[in-house]
Short mmCIF file of C-alpha atoms (C1' of nucleotides) in Angstrom, two decimals:
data_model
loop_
_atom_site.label_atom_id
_atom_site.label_comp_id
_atom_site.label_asym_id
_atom_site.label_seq_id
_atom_site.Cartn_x
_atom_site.Cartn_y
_atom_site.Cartn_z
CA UNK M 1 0.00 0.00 0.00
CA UNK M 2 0.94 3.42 -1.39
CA UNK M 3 1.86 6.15 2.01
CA UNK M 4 -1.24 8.64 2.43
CA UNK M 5 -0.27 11.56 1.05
CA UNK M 6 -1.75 15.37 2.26
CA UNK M 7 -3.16 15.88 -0.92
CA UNK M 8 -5.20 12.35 -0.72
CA UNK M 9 -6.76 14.01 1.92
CA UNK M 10 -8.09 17.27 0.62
CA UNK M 11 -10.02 14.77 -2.02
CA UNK M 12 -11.15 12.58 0.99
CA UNK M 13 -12.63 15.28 1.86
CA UNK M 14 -14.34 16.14 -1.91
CA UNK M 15 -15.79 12.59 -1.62
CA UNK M 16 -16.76 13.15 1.60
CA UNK M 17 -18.86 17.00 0.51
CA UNK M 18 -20.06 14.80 -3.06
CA UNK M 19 -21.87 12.38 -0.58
CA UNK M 20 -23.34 15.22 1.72
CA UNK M 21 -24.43 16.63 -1.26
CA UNK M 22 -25.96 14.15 -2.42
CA UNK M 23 -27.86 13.19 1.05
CA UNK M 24 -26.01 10.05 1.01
CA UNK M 25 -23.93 9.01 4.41
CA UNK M 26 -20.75 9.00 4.91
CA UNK M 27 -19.78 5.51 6.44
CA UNK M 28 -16.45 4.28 7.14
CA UNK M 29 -16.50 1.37 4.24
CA UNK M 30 -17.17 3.72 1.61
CA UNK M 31 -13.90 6.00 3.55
CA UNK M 32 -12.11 2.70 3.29
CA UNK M 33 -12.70 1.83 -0.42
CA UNK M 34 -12.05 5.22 -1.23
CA UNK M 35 -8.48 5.13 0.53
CA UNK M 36 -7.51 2.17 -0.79
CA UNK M 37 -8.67 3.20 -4.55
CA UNK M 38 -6.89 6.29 -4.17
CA UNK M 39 -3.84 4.74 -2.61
CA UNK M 40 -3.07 2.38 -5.51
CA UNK M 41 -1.31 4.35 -8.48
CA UNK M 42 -2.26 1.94 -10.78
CA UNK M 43 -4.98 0.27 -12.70
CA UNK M 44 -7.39 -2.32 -10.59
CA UNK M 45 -10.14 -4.67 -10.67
CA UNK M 46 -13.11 -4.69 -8.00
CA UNK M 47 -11.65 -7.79 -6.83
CA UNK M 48 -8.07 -5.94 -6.19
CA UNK M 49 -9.59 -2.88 -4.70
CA UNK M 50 -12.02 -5.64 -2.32
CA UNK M 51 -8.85 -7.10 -1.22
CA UNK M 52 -6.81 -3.38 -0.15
CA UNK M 53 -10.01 -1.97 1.35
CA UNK M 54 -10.25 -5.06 3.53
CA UNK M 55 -6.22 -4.36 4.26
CA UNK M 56 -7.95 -1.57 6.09
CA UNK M 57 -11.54 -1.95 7.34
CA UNK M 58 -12.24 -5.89 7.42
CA UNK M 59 -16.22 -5.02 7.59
CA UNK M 60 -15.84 -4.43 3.90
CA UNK M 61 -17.97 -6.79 1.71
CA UNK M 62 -18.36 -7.41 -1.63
CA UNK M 63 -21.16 -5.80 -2.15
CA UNK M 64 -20.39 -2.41 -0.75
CA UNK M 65 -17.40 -2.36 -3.66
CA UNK M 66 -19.45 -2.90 -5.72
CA UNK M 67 -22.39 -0.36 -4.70
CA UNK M 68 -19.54 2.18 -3.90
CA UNK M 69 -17.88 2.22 -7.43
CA UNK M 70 -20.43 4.19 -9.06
CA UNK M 71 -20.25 6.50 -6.32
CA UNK M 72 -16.71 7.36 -6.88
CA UNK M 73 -16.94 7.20 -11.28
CA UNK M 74 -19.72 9.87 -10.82
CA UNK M 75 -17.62 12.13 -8.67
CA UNK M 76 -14.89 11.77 -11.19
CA UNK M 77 -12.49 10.47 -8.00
CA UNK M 78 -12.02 7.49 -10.27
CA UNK M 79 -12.50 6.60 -13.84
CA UNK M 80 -12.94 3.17 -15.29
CA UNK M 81 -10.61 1.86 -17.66
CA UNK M 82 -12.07 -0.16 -19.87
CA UNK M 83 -9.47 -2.39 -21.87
CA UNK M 84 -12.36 -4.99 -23.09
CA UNK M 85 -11.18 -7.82 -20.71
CA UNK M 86 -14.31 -9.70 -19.11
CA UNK M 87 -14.21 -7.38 -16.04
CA UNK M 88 -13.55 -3.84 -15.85
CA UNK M 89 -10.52 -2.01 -14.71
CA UNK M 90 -10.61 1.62 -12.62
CA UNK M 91 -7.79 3.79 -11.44
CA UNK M 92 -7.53 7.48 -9.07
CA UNK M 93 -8.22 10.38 -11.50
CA UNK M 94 -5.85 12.11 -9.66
CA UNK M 95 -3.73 14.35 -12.08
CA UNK M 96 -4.93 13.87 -15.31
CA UNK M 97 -5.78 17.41 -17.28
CA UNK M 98 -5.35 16.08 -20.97
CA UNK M 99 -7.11 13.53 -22.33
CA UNK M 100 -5.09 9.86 -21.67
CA UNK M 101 -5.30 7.04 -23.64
CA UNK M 102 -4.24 3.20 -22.86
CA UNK M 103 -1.35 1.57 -24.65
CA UNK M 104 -1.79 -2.00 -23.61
CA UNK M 105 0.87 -4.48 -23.81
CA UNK M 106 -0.02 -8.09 -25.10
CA UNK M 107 3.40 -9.42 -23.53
CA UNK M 108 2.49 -8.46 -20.10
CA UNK M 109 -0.67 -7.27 -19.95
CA UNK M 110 0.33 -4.16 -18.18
CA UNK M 111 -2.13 -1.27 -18.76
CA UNK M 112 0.20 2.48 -19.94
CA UNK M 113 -1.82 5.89 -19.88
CA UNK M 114 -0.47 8.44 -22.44
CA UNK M 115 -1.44 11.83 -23.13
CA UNK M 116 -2.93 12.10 -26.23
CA UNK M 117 -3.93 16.17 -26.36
CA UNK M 118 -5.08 15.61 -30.27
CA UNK M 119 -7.97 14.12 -28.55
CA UNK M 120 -9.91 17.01 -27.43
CA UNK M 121 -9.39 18.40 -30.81
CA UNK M 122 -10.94 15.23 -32.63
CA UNK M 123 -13.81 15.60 -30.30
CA UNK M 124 -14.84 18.44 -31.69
CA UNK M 125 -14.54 17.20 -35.16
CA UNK M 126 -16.72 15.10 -34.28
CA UNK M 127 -19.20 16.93 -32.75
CA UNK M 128 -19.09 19.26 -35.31
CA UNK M 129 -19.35 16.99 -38.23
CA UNK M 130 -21.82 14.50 -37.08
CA UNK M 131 -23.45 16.89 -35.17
CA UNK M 132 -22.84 14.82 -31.61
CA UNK M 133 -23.09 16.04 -28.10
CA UNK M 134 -19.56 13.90 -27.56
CA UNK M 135 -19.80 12.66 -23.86
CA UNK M 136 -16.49 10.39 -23.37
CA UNK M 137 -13.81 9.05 -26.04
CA UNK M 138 -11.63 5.99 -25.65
CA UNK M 139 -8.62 5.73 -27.69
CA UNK M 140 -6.36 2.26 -26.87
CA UNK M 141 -3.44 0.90 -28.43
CA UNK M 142 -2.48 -3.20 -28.09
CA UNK M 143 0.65 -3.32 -28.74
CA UNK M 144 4.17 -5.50 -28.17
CA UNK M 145 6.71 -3.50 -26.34
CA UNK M 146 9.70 -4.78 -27.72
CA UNK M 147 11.79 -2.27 -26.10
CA UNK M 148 10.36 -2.65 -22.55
CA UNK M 149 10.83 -6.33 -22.81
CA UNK M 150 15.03 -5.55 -23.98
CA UNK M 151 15.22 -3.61 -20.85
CA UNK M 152 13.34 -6.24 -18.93
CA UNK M 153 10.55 -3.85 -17.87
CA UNK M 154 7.78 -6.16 -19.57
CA UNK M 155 8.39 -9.34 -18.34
CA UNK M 156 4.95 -11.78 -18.69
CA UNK M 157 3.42 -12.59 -14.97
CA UNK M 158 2.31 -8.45 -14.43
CA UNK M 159 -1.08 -7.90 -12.47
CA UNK M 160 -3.14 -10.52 -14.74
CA UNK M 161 -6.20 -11.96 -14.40
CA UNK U 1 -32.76 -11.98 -42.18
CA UNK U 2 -30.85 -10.46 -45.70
CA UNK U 3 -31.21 -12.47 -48.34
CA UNK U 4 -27.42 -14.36 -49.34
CA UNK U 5 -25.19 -12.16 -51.40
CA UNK U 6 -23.18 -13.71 -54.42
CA UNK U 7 -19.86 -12.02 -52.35
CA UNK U 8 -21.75 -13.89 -49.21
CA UNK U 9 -20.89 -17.44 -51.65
CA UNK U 10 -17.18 -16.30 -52.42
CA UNK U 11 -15.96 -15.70 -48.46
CA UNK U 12 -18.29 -18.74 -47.34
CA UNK U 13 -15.64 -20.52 -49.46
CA UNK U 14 -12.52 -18.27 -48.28
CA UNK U 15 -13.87 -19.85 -44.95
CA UNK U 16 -13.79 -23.50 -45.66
CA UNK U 17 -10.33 -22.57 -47.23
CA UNK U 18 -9.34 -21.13 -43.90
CA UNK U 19 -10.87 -24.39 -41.88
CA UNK U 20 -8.56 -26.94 -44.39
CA UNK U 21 -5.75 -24.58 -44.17
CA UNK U 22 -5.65 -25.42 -39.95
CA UNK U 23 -6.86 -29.08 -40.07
CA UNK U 24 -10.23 -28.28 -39.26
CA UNK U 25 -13.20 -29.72 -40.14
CA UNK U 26 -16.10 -28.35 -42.12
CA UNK U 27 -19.27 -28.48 -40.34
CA UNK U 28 -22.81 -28.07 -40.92
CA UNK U 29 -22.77 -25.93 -37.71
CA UNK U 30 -20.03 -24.00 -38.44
CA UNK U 31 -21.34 -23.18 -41.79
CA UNK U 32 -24.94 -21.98 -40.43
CA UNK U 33 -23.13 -19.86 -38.18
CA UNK U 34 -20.56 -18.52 -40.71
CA UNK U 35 -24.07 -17.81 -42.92
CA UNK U 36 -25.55 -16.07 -40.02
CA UNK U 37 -23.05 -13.97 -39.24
CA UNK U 38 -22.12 -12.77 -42.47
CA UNK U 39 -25.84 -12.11 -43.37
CA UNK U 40 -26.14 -9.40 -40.38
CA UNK U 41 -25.44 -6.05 -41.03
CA UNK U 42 -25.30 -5.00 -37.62
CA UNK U 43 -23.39 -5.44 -34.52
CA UNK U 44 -24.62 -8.71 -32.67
CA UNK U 45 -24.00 -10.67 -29.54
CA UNK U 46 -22.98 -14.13 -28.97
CA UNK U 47 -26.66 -14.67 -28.19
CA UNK U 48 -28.30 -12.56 -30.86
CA UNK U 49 -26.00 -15.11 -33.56
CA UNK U 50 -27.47 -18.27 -31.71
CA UNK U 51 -30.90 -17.00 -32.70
CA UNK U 52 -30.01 -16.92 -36.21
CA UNK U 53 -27.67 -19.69 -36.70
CA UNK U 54 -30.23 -21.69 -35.08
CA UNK U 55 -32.81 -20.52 -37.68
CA UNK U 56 -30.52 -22.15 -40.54
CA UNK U 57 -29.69 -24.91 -38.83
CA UNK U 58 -31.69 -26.04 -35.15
CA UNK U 59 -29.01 -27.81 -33.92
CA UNK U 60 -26.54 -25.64 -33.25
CA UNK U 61 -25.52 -24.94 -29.61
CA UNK U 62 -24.53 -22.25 -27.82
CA UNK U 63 -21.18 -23.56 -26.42
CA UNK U 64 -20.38 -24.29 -30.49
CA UNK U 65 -21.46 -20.83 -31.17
CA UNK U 66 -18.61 -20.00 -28.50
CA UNK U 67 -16.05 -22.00 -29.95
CA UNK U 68 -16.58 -20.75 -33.56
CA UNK U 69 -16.39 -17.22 -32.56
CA UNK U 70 -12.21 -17.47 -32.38
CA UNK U 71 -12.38 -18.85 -35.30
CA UNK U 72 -14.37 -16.03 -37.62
CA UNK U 73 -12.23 -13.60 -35.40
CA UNK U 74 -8.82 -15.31 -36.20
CA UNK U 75 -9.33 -15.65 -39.99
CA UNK U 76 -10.73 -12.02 -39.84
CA UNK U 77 -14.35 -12.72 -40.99
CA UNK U 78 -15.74 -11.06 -38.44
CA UNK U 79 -14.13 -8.46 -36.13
CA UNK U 80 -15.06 -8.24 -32.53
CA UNK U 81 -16.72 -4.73 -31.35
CA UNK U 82 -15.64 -3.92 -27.65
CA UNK U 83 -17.79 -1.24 -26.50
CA UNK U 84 -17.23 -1.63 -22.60
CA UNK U 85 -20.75 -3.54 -21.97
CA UNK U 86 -20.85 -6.69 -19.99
CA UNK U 87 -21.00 -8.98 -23.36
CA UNK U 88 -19.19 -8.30 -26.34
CA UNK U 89 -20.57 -7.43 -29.60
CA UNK U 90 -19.21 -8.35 -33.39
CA UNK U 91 -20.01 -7.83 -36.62
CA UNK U 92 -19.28 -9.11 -40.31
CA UNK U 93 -15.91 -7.68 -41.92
CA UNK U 94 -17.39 -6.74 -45.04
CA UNK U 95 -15.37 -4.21 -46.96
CA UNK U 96 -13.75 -1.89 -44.30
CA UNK U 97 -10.35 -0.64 -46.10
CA UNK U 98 -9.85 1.44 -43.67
CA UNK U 99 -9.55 1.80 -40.09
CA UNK U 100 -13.21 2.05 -38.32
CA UNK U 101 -14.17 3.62 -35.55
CA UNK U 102 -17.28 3.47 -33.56
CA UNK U 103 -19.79 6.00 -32.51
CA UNK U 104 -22.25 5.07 -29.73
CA UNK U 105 -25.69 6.88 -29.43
CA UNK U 106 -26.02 7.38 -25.47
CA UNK U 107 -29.86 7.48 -25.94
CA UNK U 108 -30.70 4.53 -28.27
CA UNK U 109 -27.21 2.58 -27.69
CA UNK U 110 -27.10 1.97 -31.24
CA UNK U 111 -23.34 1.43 -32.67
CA UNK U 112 -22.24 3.36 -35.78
CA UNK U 113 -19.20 2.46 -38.08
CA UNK U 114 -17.10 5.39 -38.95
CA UNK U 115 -14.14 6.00 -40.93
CA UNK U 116 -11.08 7.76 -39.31
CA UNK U 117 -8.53 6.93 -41.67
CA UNK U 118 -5.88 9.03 -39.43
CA UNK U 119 -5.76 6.02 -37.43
CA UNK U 120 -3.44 4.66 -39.31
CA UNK U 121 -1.25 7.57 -38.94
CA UNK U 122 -0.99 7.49 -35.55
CA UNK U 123 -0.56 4.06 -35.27
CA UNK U 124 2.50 4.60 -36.87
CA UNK U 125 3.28 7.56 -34.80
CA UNK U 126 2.57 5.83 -31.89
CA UNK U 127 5.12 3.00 -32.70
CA UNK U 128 7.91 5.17 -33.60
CA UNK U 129 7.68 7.54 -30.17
CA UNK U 130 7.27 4.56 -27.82
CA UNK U 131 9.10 1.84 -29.79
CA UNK U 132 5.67 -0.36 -30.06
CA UNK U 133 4.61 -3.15 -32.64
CA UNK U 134 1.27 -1.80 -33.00
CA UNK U 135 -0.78 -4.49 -33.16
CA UNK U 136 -4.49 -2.90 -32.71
CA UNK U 137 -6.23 0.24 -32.28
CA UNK U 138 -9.86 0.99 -30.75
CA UNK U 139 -11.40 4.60 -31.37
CA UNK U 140 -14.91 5.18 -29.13
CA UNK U 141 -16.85 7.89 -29.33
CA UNK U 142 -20.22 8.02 -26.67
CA UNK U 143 -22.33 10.71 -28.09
CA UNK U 144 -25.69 11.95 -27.50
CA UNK U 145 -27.01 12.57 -31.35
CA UNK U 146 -29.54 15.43 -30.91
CA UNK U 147 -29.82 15.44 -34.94
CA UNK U 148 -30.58 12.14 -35.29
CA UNK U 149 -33.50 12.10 -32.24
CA UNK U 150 -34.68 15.26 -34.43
CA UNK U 151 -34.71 13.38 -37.51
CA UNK U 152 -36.55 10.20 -35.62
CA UNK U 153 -33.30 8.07 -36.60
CA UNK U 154 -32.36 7.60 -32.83
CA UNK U 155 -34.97 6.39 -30.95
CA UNK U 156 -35.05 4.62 -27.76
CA UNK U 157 -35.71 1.00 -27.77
CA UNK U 158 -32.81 0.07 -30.38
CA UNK U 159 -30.57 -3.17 -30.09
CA UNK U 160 -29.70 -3.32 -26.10
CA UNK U 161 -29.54 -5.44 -23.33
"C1'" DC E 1 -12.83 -46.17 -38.84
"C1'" DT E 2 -10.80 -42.44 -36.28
"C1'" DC E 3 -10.38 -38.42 -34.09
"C1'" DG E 4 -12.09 -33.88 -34.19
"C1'" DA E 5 -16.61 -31.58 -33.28
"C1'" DT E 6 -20.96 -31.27 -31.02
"C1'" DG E 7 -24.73 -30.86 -27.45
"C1'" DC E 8 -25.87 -30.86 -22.96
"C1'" DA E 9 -25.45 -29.50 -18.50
"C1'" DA E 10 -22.59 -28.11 -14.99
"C1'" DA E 11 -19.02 -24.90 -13.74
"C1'" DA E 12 -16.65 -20.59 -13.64
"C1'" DT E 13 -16.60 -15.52 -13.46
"C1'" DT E 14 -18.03 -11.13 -12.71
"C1'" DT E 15 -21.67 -8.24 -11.09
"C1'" DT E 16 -26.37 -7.50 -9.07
"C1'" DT E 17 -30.03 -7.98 -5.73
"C1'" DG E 18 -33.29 -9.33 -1.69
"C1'" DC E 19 -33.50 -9.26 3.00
"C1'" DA E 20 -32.66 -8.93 7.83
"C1'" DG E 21 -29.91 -6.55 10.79
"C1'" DT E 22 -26.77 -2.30 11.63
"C1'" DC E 23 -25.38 2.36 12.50
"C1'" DC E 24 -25.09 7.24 10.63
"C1'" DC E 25 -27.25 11.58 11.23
"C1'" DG D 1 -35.20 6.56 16.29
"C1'" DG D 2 -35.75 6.28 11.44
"C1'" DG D 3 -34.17 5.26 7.25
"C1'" DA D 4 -30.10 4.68 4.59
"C1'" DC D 5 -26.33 1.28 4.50
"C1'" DT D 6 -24.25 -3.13 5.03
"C1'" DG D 7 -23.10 -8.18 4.78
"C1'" DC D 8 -24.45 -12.41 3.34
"C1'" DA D 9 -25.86 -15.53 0.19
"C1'" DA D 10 -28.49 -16.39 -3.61
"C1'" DA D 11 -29.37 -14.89 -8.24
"C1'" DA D 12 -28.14 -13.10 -12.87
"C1'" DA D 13 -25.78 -13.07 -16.92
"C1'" DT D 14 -22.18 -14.29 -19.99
"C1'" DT D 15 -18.69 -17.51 -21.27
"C1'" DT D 16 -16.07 -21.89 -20.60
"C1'" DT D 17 -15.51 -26.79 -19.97
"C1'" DG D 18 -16.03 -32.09 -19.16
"C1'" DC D 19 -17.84 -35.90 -21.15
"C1'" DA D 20 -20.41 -39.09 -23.86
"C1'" DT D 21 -21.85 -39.23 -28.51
"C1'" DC D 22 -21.80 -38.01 -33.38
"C1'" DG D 23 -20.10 -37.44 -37.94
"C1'" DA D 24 -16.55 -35.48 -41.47
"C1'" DG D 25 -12.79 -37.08 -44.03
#
DNA sequence: CTCGATGCAAAATTTTTGCAGTCCC
DNA sequence: GGGACTGCAAAAATTTTGCATCGAG
């Protein structure tokens, strides 16, 4: 588990004023799922995030993951990362100003956000042309990293299903 | 159903080529599902092709349905469509030249196939920068499309879950 | 004939839900 | 204290798999 850092608690405290505002209570397994979500600096399944907010409230069930996650998408704490796997993947939205796209490696499996900027642009294209109200984009890459796997960064056995 | 296409007749047989080519065998089952596929023009699910297949040919299961769906996919007569639902959709690869993206109507969840032939560019670009073998490349746009509700294109009620 | 392919049903996986009890406000 | 929240276990929903049987080559 990542160290808490200062600024992980000025957004505890966001979550905490998005669930006053939205007369919903603030209990301590929804403080525990979000502190483990926002602890882990990388990608992660329910399942993963189940297992780190049981690291620190054992109370935590299933369930309340599961009930919780929508809670923290709408509040754009998290995002979900959707890589077309049979379950879904989410990570912190914690510094991300331009829009990021996944390069995916096929070796390892390991899951790469990139800025991609031309993004916002192409959204408007979009909109424009097709006359679309664009509400989210996804751009991924699969690729085979041969480089990372010369320098022994992509090595098969990464956080697989 | 559409009725059979005389380019439906020529890739049924590029399809039996493909099965001899890997030691397979030709089937009557994998044939009505080959025929069902390739005769939608939409997106489908594993379930929606079941329905069809089975209305060529009533024996066919769903677990064979399953296990020909690598197959189509690997000898790329039919692409698979990952839109981040819980199933996953495909569709018939009938004449796309270039790369395809998808648009998804947030109101009717229909899927439309559009062009962005600067895929291809970036791929490239994408490769060179980060030393990737490109291997695929998935473009999603969720859109609201106010013109098409105007128009009484996008209604609600299309092909969902 | 022989071995790959099939159908069936059970299993596996991920996510959702009903209900009785719990605890936040 | 009341009603939202939770845990548990069962249910859903999609996909995979074991096994006995079938049929293409």
């Amino acid at each position: 588990m990542e160290p808490k850092t200062s600024d992980q608690e000025s957004v505890r405290e966001t979550f905490k004023e998005f669930l006053n505002s939205k007369g919903l209570r603030v209990t301590n397994q929804r403080l525990a799922i979000f502190d483990a979500a926002y602890a882990d600096p990388d990608h992660f399944t329910a399942e993963d995030l189940l297992d780190r907010a049981r690291e620190i409230d054992t109370t935590v069930s299933r369930a309340t993951v599961y009930r919780a996650l929508p809670l923290l998408t709408e509040s754009s704490l998290i995002r979900q990362v959707d890589v077309g796997r049979d379950y879904k993947f989410y990570m912190a939205n914690k510094n991300a100003t331009t829009f990021q796209a996944q390069v995916i490696c096929l070796d390892c499996d390991k899951i790469f956000e990139i800025d991609a900027p031309f993004m916002e642009w192409y959204g408007k294209t979009v909109a424009d042309k097709l006359s679309l109200e664009v509400e989210t984009q996804r751009l991924q890459v699969s690729a085979h990293c041969t480089e990372l796997k010369a320098a022994g960064i992509c090595e098969r056995g990464g956080k697989k299903r």
